[in-house]
PDB file of C-alpha atoms in Angstrom:
ATOM      1  CA  MET A   1       0.011  -0.019   0.003  1.00 86.00           C
ATOM      2  CA  LYS A   2       1.282   3.475  -0.840  1.00 91.00           C
ATOM      3  CA  ILE A   3       0.662   6.345   1.491  1.00 93.00           C
ATOM      4  CA  ASN A   4       1.099  10.083   1.000  1.00 96.00           C
ATOM      5  CA  PHE A   5       2.535  11.704   4.131  1.00 98.00           C
ATOM      6  CA  PHE A   6       3.496  15.047   5.558  1.00 98.00           C
ATOM      7  CA  LYS A   7       6.203  15.670   8.096  1.00 98.00           C
ATOM      8  CA  TYR A   8       5.872  18.447  10.721  1.00 98.00           C
ATOM      9  CA  HIS A   9       7.643  19.264  13.967  1.00 98.00           C
ATOM     10  CA  GLY A  10       6.999  21.408  16.975  1.00 98.00           C
ATOM     11  CA  THR A  11      10.286  22.411  18.689  1.00 98.00           C
ATOM     12  CA  GLY A  12      11.897  19.232  17.413  1.00 98.00           C
ATOM     13  CA  ASN A  13       9.081  16.899  18.435  1.00 98.00           C
ATOM     14  CA  ASP A  14       8.401  15.436  15.046  1.00 98.00           C
ATOM     15  CA  PHE A  15       5.333  13.791  13.476  1.00 98.00           C
ATOM     16  CA  VAL A  16       4.209  12.005  10.336  1.00 98.00           C
ATOM     17  CA  ILE A  17       0.742  13.249   9.455  1.00 98.00           C
ATOM     18  CA  LEU A  18      -1.684  11.481   7.101  1.00 98.00           C
ATOM     19  CA  ASP A  19      -4.668  13.360   5.636  1.00 97.00           C
ATOM     20  CA  ASN A  20      -7.694  11.126   6.378  1.00 96.00           C
ATOM     21  CA  TYR A  21     -10.361  13.760   5.999  1.00 93.00           C
ATOM     22  CA  HIS A  22     -12.090  11.758   3.309  1.00 90.00           C
ATOM     23  CA  ASN A  23     -11.479   8.378   4.973  1.00 88.00           C
ATOM     24  CA  GLU A  24      -8.924   7.349   2.496  1.00 84.00           C
ATOM     25  CA  VAL A  25      -6.750   5.638   5.156  1.00 86.00           C
ATOM     26  CA  THR A  26      -8.943   2.739   6.066  1.00 77.00           C
ATOM     27  CA  SER A  27      -6.573   0.724   8.156  1.00 86.00           C
ATOM     28  CA  LEU A  28      -3.026   0.864   9.435  1.00 94.00           C
ATOM     29  CA  THR A  29      -1.591  -1.902  11.617  1.00 96.00           C
ATOM     30  CA  THR A  30       0.661  -1.347  14.612  1.00 97.00           C
ATOM     31  CA  LYS A  31       3.532  -2.813  12.640  1.00 97.00           C
ATOM     32  CA  GLN A  32       2.949  -0.440   9.687  1.00 97.00           C
ATOM     33  CA  ILE A  33       2.792   2.642  12.027  1.00 98.00           C
ATOM     34  CA  LYS A  34       5.961   1.527  13.754  1.00 98.00           C
ATOM     35  CA  LEU A  35       7.688   1.146  10.408  1.00 98.00           C
ATOM     36  CA  ILE A  36       6.682   4.594   9.223  1.00 98.00           C
ATOM     37  CA  CYS A  37       8.010   6.128  12.419  1.00 98.00           C
ATOM     38  CA  ASP A  38      11.305   4.183  12.321  1.00 98.00           C
ATOM     39  CA  ARG A  39      14.190   6.577  11.735  1.00 97.00           C
ATOM     40  CA  HIS A  40      16.199   3.986   9.812  1.00 98.00           C
ATOM     41  CA  PHE A  41      13.701   2.128   7.716  1.00 97.00           C
ATOM     42  CA  GLY A  42      10.794   4.609   7.530  1.00 98.00           C
ATOM     43  CA  VAL A  43      10.082   8.329   7.511  1.00 98.00           C
ATOM     44  CA  GLY A  44      11.204   8.784  11.085  1.00 98.00           C
ATOM     45  CA  ALA A  45       9.067  10.468  13.780  1.00 98.00           C
ATOM     46  CA  ASP A  46       8.104  10.569  17.439  1.00 98.00           C
ATOM     47  CA  GLY A  47       4.546   9.743  16.432  1.00 98.00           C
ATOM     48  CA  LEU A  48       2.009   9.513  13.677  1.00 98.00           C
ATOM     49  CA  MET A  49      -1.343  11.436  13.392  1.00 98.00           C
ATOM     50  CA  LEU A  50      -4.424  11.188  11.276  1.00 97.00           C
ATOM     51  CA  LEU A  51      -6.464  14.271  10.406  1.00 98.00           C
ATOM     52  CA  GLY A  52      -9.995  13.022  10.285  1.00 97.00           C
ATOM     53  CA  LYS A  53     -13.496  14.489   9.703  1.00 96.00           C
ATOM     54  CA  LYS A  54     -15.788  14.662  12.645  1.00 96.00           C
ATOM     55  CA  GLU A  55     -19.342  16.160  12.638  1.00 97.00           C
ATOM     56  CA  GLY A  56     -19.527  19.246  14.862  1.00 97.00           C
ATOM     57  CA  TYR A  57     -15.855  19.869  14.795  1.00 98.00           C
ATOM     58  CA  ASP A  58     -13.259  21.356  12.334  1.00 98.00           C
ATOM     59  CA  PHE A  59     -11.454  17.992  12.452  1.00 98.00           C
ATOM     60  CA  GLU A  60     -10.560  14.948  14.525  1.00 98.00           C
ATOM     61  CA  MET A  61      -7.071  14.131  15.861  1.00 98.00           C
ATOM     62  CA  VAL A  62      -6.001  10.465  16.074  1.00 97.00           C
ATOM     63  CA  TYR A  63      -2.529   9.979  17.559  1.00 98.00           C
ATOM     64  CA  TYR A  64      -0.161   7.016  17.606  1.00 97.00           C
ATOM     65  CA  ASN A  65       3.148   6.705  19.411  1.00 97.00           C
ATOM     66  CA  ALA A  66       6.243   5.696  17.515  1.00 98.00           C
ATOM     67  CA  ASP A  67       5.798   2.159  18.869  1.00 97.00           C
ATOM     68  CA  GLY A  68       2.660   1.925  16.758  1.00 97.00           C
ATOM     69  CA  ASN A  69       0.018   2.032  19.577  1.00 96.00           C
ATOM     70  CA  GLN A  70      -2.722   4.640  19.808  1.00 95.00           C
ATOM     71  CA  SER A  71      -1.896   6.969  22.681  1.00 95.00           C
ATOM     72  CA  THR A  72      -3.147   9.753  24.881  1.00 96.00           C
ATOM     73  CA  MET A  73      -3.020  13.442  24.046  1.00 97.00           C
ATOM     74  CA  CYS A  74       0.082  14.910  22.439  1.00 98.00           C
ATOM     75  CA  GLY A  75       0.398  18.712  22.826  1.00 98.00           C
ATOM     76  CA  ASN A  76       3.014  19.393  20.204  1.00 98.00           C
ATOM     77  CA  GLY A  77       1.229  17.006  17.937  1.00 98.00           C
ATOM     78  CA  GLY A  78      -1.993  18.871  18.379  1.00 98.00           C
ATOM     79  CA  ARG A  79      -0.341  22.164  17.517  1.00 98.00           C
ATOM     80  CA  CYS A  80       1.248  20.640  14.425  1.00 98.00           C
ATOM     81  CA  LEU A  81      -2.088  19.153  13.310  1.00 98.00           C
ATOM     82  CA  VAL A  82      -3.697  22.557  13.550  1.00 98.00           C
ATOM     83  CA  LYS A  83      -0.982  23.968  11.333  1.00 98.00           C
ATOM     84  CA  PHE A  84      -1.429  21.139   8.895  1.00 98.00           C
ATOM     85  CA  ALA A  85      -5.214  21.724   8.830  1.00 98.00           C
ATOM     86  CA  HIS A  86      -4.586  25.338   8.014  1.00 98.00           C
ATOM     87  CA  ASN A  87      -2.134  24.422   5.231  1.00 98.00           C
ATOM     88  CA  GLN A  88      -4.682  22.005   3.811  1.00 97.00           C
ATOM     89  CA  GLY A  89      -7.279  24.809   3.454  1.00 96.00           C
ATOM     90  CA  ILE A  90      -9.109  24.630   6.775  1.00 97.00           C
ATOM     91  CA  HIS A  91      -8.992  28.268   7.758  1.00 97.00           C
ATOM     92  CA  LYS A  92     -10.544  29.383  11.091  1.00 97.00           C
ATOM     93  CA  SER A  93      -9.894  32.228  13.538  1.00 97.00           C
ATOM     94  CA  LEU A  94     -10.454  29.645  16.300  1.00 98.00           C
ATOM     95  CA  TYR A  95     -10.140  26.023  15.605  1.00 98.00           C
ATOM     96  CA  ARG A  96     -12.173  23.499  17.482  1.00 98.00           C
ATOM     97  CA  PHE A  97     -11.247  19.824  17.201  1.00 98.00           C
ATOM     98  CA  ILE A  98     -11.763  16.504  19.044  1.00 98.00           C
ATOM     99  CA  ALA A  99      -8.927  14.325  20.448  1.00 98.00           C
ATOM    100  CA  ILE A 100      -8.814  11.293  22.663  1.00 97.00           C
ATOM    101  CA  ASP A 101      -9.023  13.466  25.781  1.00 97.00           C
ATOM    102  CA  GLY A 102     -11.903  15.645  24.555  1.00 97.00           C
ATOM    103  CA  THR A 103     -12.419  18.930  22.848  1.00 98.00           C
ATOM    104  CA  HIS A 104      -9.611  21.395  22.174  1.00 98.00           C
ATOM    105  CA  GLU A 105      -9.417  24.914  20.807  1.00 98.00           C
ATOM    106  CA  ALA A 106      -6.543  26.418  18.909  1.00 98.00           C
ATOM    107  CA  GLU A 107      -5.390  29.664  17.301  1.00 98.00           C
ATOM    108  CA  ILE A 108      -2.663  30.592  14.765  1.00 98.00           C
ATOM    109  CA  ASP A 109      -1.108  33.959  15.282  1.00 98.00           C
ATOM    110  CA  SER A 110       0.158  36.213  12.488  1.00 96.00           C
ATOM    111  CA  ASP A 111       3.819  35.104  13.202  1.00 96.00           C
ATOM    112  CA  GLY A 112       2.770  31.412  12.847  1.00 96.00           C
ATOM    113  CA  THR A 113       2.668  30.636  16.531  1.00 98.00           C
ATOM    114  CA  VAL A 114       0.136  27.951  17.284  1.00 98.00           C
ATOM    115  CA  SER A 115      -1.631  28.144  20.638  1.00 98.00           C
ATOM    116  CA  LEU A 116      -3.453  25.082  21.866  1.00 98.00           C
ATOM    117  CA  LYS A 117      -5.949  25.034  24.715  1.00 98.00           C
ATOM    118  CA  MET A 118      -5.366  22.011  26.965  1.00 98.00           C
ATOM    119  CA  GLN A 119      -7.782  20.310  29.333  1.00 98.00           C
ATOM    120  CA  ASN A 120      -8.225  21.702  32.828  1.00 98.00           C
ATOM    121  CA  VAL A 121      -6.185  19.940  35.609  1.00 98.00           C
ATOM    122  CA  ASN A 122      -8.098  19.084  38.742  1.00 98.00           C
ATOM    123  CA  GLU A 123      -5.621  16.988  40.656  1.00 98.00           C
ATOM    124  CA  VAL A 124      -1.906  16.749  41.317  1.00 98.00           C
ATOM    125  CA  ASP A 125      -0.297  13.902  43.276  1.00 98.00           C
ATOM    126  CA  TYR A 126       2.490  15.495  45.227  1.00 98.00           C
ATOM    127  CA  HIS A 127       5.388  13.445  46.662  1.00 97.00           C
ATOM    128  CA  THR A 128       8.469  14.459  48.502  1.00 96.00           C
ATOM    129  CA  HIS A 129      10.804  14.541  45.482  1.00 95.00           C
ATOM    130  CA  HIS A 130       8.407  14.543  42.582  1.00 98.00           C
ATOM    131  CA  ALA A 131       4.791  15.124  41.403  1.00 98.00           C
ATOM    132  CA  ILE A 132       2.476  13.222  39.170  1.00 98.00           C
ATOM    133  CA  ILE A 133       0.079  15.208  36.982  1.00 98.00           C
ATOM    134  CA  ASN A 134      -2.108  14.370  33.984  1.00 98.00           C
ATOM    135  CA  THR A 135      -2.219  17.085  31.297  1.00 98.00           C
ATOM    136  CA  GLY A 136      -3.891  14.876  28.664  1.00 97.00           C
ATOM    137  CA  SER A 137      -1.092  12.303  29.200  1.00 98.00           C
ATOM    138  CA  PRO A 138       0.372  11.196  32.555  1.00 98.00           C
ATOM    139  CA  HIS A 139       3.671  12.878  33.680  1.00 98.00           C
ATOM    140  CA  PHE A 140       6.193  12.329  36.387  1.00 98.00           C
ATOM    141  CA  VAL A 141       7.820  15.670  37.193  1.00 98.00           C
ATOM    142  CA  LYS A 142      11.015  15.981  39.125  1.00 98.00           C
ATOM    143  CA  PHE A 143      12.863  19.311  39.738  1.00 98.00           C
ATOM    144  CA  THR A 144      16.667  19.371  39.712  1.00 97.00           C
ATOM    145  CA  ASP A 145      19.446  21.917  39.877  1.00 96.00           C
ATOM    146  CA  ALA A 146      21.404  20.485  36.864  1.00 95.00           C
ATOM    147  CA  VAL A 147      19.133  19.157  34.154  1.00 98.00           C
ATOM    148  CA  GLU A 148      21.934  19.009  31.582  1.00 97.00           C
ATOM    149  CA  ASP A 149      23.826  16.506  33.771  1.00 98.00           C
ATOM    150  CA  ILE A 150      21.052  13.945  33.818  1.00 98.00           C
ATOM    151  CA  ASP A 151      21.066  10.830  31.621  1.00 98.00           C
ATOM    152  CA  VAL A 152      17.474  11.294  30.606  1.00 98.00           C
ATOM    153  CA  ALA A 153      17.234   8.071  28.572  1.00 98.00           C
ATOM    154  CA  ALA A 154      18.567   5.858  31.317  1.00 98.00           C
ATOM    155  CA  THR A 155      17.013   7.589  34.378  1.00 98.00           C
ATOM    156  CA  GLY A 156      13.756   8.197  32.588  1.00 98.00           C
ATOM    157  CA  ALA A 157      13.573   4.496  31.632  1.00 98.00           C
ATOM    158  CA  ASP A 158      14.304   3.399  35.211  1.00 98.00           C
ATOM    159  CA  ILE A 159      11.350   5.439  36.404  1.00 98.00           C
ATOM    160  CA  ARG A 160       9.004   4.552  33.527  1.00 98.00           C
ATOM    161  CA  TYR A 161       9.633   0.807  33.931  1.00 98.00           C
ATOM    162  CA  SER A 162       9.580   0.833  37.784  1.00 98.00           C
ATOM    163  CA  LYS A 163       6.979  -1.335  39.458  1.00 97.00           C
ATOM    164  CA  ALA A 164       4.592   1.685  40.008  1.00 96.00           C
ATOM    165  CA  PHE A 165       4.397   2.528  36.296  1.00 98.00           C
ATOM    166  CA  ALA A 166       5.505  -0.469  34.271  1.00 96.00           C
ATOM    167  CA  ASP A 167       2.027  -1.541  33.211  1.00 94.00           C
ATOM    168  CA  GLU A 168       0.623   1.699  31.873  1.00 94.00           C
ATOM    169  CA  GLY A 169       3.878   3.607  31.471  1.00 97.00           C
ATOM    170  CA  ILE A 170       4.446   7.280  32.285  1.00 98.00           C
ATOM    171  CA  ASN A 171       6.322  10.220  30.791  1.00 98.00           C
ATOM    172  CA  VAL A 172       9.173  11.448  32.897  1.00 98.00           C
ATOM    173  CA  ASN A 173      10.194  15.086  33.049  1.00 98.00           C
ATOM    174  CA  PHE A 174      13.259  16.670  34.612  1.00 98.00           C
ATOM    175  CA  VAL A 175      12.908  20.360  35.274  1.00 98.00           C
ATOM    176  CA  GLU A 176      15.369  23.098  36.141  1.00 98.00           C
ATOM    177  CA  THR A 177      14.235  26.557  37.260  1.00 98.00           C
ATOM    178  CA  ILE A 178      16.239  29.122  35.329  1.00 97.00           C
ATOM    179  CA  ASN A 179      14.545  32.198  36.799  1.00 95.00           C
ATOM    180  CA  GLU A 180      11.136  33.193  38.070  1.00 91.00           C
ATOM    181  CA  ASP A 181       9.619  33.137  34.528  1.00 95.00           C
ATOM    182  CA  THR A 182      11.619  30.430  32.775  1.00 98.00           C
ATOM    183  CA  ILE A 183      12.294  26.706  33.188  1.00 98.00           C
ATOM    184  CA  TYR A 184      14.292  24.102  31.279  1.00 98.00           C
ATOM    185  CA  VAL A 185      12.576  20.780  30.659  1.00 98.00           C
ATOM    186  CA  ARG A 186      13.851  17.466  29.313  1.00 98.00           C
ATOM    187  CA  THR A 187      11.528  14.599  28.835  1.00 98.00           C
ATOM    188  CA  TYR A 188      11.584  10.796  28.477  1.00 98.00           C
ATOM    189  CA  GLU A 189       8.474   9.787  26.490  1.00 98.00           C
ATOM    190  CA  ARG A 190       6.730   6.422  26.876  1.00 97.00           C
ATOM    191  CA  GLY A 191       5.893   4.984  23.415  1.00 97.00           C
ATOM    192  CA  VAL A 192       9.088   6.542  22.033  1.00 97.00           C
ATOM    193  CA  GLU A 193      11.062   4.961  24.970  1.00 98.00           C
ATOM    194  CA  ASN A 194      13.697   7.595  24.743  1.00 98.00           C
ATOM    195  CA  GLU A 195      14.270  11.325  25.313  1.00 98.00           C
ATOM    196  CA  THR A 196      12.529  13.540  22.812  1.00 98.00           C
ATOM    197  CA  LEU A 197      13.576  17.051  21.919  1.00 98.00           C
ATOM    198  CA  SER A 198      10.316  18.449  23.344  1.00 98.00           C
ATOM    199  CA  CYS A 199       7.107  17.173  24.782  1.00 98.00           C
ATOM    200  CA  GLY A 200       4.045  19.445  24.772  1.00 98.00           C
ATOM    201  CA  THR A 201       2.081  17.764  27.590  1.00 98.00           C
ATOM    202  CA  GLY A 202       5.272  17.461  29.547  1.00 98.00           C
ATOM    203  CA  VAL A 203       6.137  21.153  29.144  1.00 98.00           C
ATOM    204  CA  THR A 204       2.550  21.920  30.252  1.00 98.00           C
ATOM    205  CA  ALA A 205       2.867  19.732  33.304  1.00 98.00           C
ATOM    206  CA  ALA A 206       6.206  21.262  34.332  1.00 98.00           C
ATOM    207  CA  ALA A 207       4.877  24.822  33.755  1.00 98.00           C
ATOM    208  CA  LEU A 208       1.843  24.346  35.938  1.00 98.00           C
ATOM    209  CA  LEU A 209       4.061  23.148  38.721  1.00 98.00           C
ATOM    210  CA  SER A 210       6.358  26.190  38.231  1.00 98.00           C
ATOM    211  CA  ALA A 211       3.660  28.872  38.632  1.00 97.00           C
ATOM    212  CA  HIS A 212       5.230  32.083  39.924  1.00 94.00           C
ATOM    213  CA  ASN A 213       1.837  33.490  41.042  1.00 92.00           C
ATOM    214  CA  GLN A 214       0.186  31.452  43.770  1.00 91.00           C
ATOM    215  CA  SER A 215      -3.187  32.084  42.211  1.00 94.00           C
ATOM    216  CA  GLY A 216      -4.517  33.812  39.114  1.00 97.00           C
ATOM    217  CA  PHE A 217      -2.897  34.240  35.705  1.00 98.00           C
ATOM    218  CA  ASN A 218       0.593  32.833  35.042  1.00 98.00           C
ATOM    219  CA  THR A 219       2.893  32.670  32.016  1.00 98.00           C
ATOM    220  CA  VAL A 220       5.915  30.343  32.159  1.00 98.00           C
ATOM    221  CA  ASP A 221       8.496  30.305  29.314  1.00 98.00           C
ATOM    222  CA  VAL A 222       9.996  26.914  28.695  1.00 98.00           C
ATOM    223  CA  LYS A 223      13.270  25.964  27.217  1.00 98.00           C
ATOM    224  CA  THR A 224      13.575  22.413  25.729  1.00 98.00           C
ATOM    225  CA  PRO A 225      16.383  20.834  23.749  1.00 98.00           C
ATOM    226  CA  GLY A 226      14.398  21.462  20.569  1.00 98.00           C
ATOM    227  CA  GLY A 227      13.357  25.096  21.137  1.00 98.00           C
ATOM    228  CA  ARG A 228      11.204  27.335  23.270  1.00 98.00           C
ATOM    229  CA  LEU A 229       7.518  27.184  24.204  1.00 98.00           C
ATOM    230  CA  SER A 230       5.317  29.056  26.624  1.00 98.00           C
ATOM    231  CA  VAL A 231       2.392  28.024  28.770  1.00 98.00           C
ATOM    232  CA  GLU A 232      -0.311  30.439  29.942  1.00 98.00           C
ATOM    233  CA  PHE A 233      -2.810  29.360  32.549  1.00 98.00           C
ATOM    234  CA  ASP A 234      -4.945  30.422  35.554  1.00 98.00           C
ATOM    235  CA  LYS A 235      -3.902  28.762  38.789  1.00 98.00           C
ATOM    236  CA  ILE A 236      -6.858  28.266  41.139  1.00 98.00           C
ATOM    237  CA  ASP A 237      -4.859  26.415  43.829  1.00 97.00           C
ATOM    238  CA  ASP A 238      -2.120  23.705  43.978  1.00 97.00           C
ATOM    239  CA  ASN A 239      -4.487  21.160  42.509  1.00 98.00           C
ATOM    240  CA  HIS A 240      -6.615  23.128  40.046  1.00 98.00           C
ATOM    241  CA  PHE A 241      -5.527  24.886  36.864  1.00 98.00           C
ATOM    242  CA  GLU A 242      -7.767  26.339  34.114  1.00 98.00           C
ATOM    243  CA  ASN A 243      -7.526  28.148  30.761  1.00 98.00           C
ATOM    244  CA  ILE A 244      -4.268  26.327  29.986  1.00 98.00           C
ATOM    245  CA  TRP A 245      -2.755  27.276  26.626  1.00 98.00           C
ATOM    246  CA  LEU A 246       0.416  25.743  25.139  1.00 98.00           C
ATOM    247  CA  CYS A 247       2.046  28.120  22.702  1.00 98.00           C
ATOM    248  CA  GLY A 248       4.906  27.837  20.213  1.00 98.00           C
ATOM    249  CA  PRO A 249       6.046  27.082  16.686  1.00 98.00           C
ATOM    250  CA  ALA A 250       4.753  24.271  14.453  1.00 98.00           C
ATOM    251  CA  GLU A 251       6.609  23.822  11.193  1.00 98.00           C
ATOM    252  CA  PHE A 252       6.127  21.902   7.901  1.00 98.00           C
ATOM    253  CA  VAL A 253       9.247  19.899   7.079  1.00 98.00           C
ATOM    254  CA  PHE A 254       8.554  17.917   3.915  1.00 98.00           C
ATOM    255  CA  LYS A 255       6.061  15.634   2.197  1.00 98.00           C
ATOM    256  CA  GLY A 256       6.415  12.403   0.280  1.00 98.00           C
ATOM    257  CA  GLU A 257       5.107   8.916  -0.347  1.00 97.00           C
ATOM    258  CA  MET A 258       6.041   5.539   1.061  1.00 97.00           C
ATOM    259  CA  ASN A 259       5.182   1.923   0.322  1.00 93.00           C
ATOM    260  CA  ILE A 260       4.127   0.014   3.440  1.00 91.00           C
TER     261      ILE A 260
END
């Protein structure tokens, strides 16, 4: 089977996108998706997305991890899919689409920045040396004084495959506070099973836990190995966050076709 694909990235978090708006992609196996995402034998990507048609929405987002399995929400993926929809001729001042975790809204600024509204967070599981928070995907967040010195692939895997998380998996984020407004985040992603250059839901999780205002509006700038993002949100209290927007670039890389 021959597929036509598009490659996009959001701060180095890269995705293969298939246009399924007219249901032309009827079935993809886990093995095929894994092959497409393989960096040696396929296109190469952290994940694969389908842009689908959904009544009552501008489009539907279906997301698969690089291991070929359908996964939970991907923040950078959602932003890239919005830019792809725009480039395919779906033009809206405010996009409204459906993903696995529910409805999302998004905007594209004049400079190309894509801002994606995330789901509200209503619970944080705080521990002595880390916190667990779900921002559309589950995240383990640990603060450190020297994030560059961490072997993210090895340490992240140890946590992700530990007894507490082995069955369902968890994304692992290491966060360093640079100043009151800026943090540096490195992330080990389940499904990729390695460090990625950026993780949208991970950046969001880390930013919420780094609020500089104890309540009310916050903006946190986030450095990742792949570039910079920002997260805007209203902090209600330590367990409740609303009006969460993940903002940053989403770029078209190339398009092509592949036999699978």
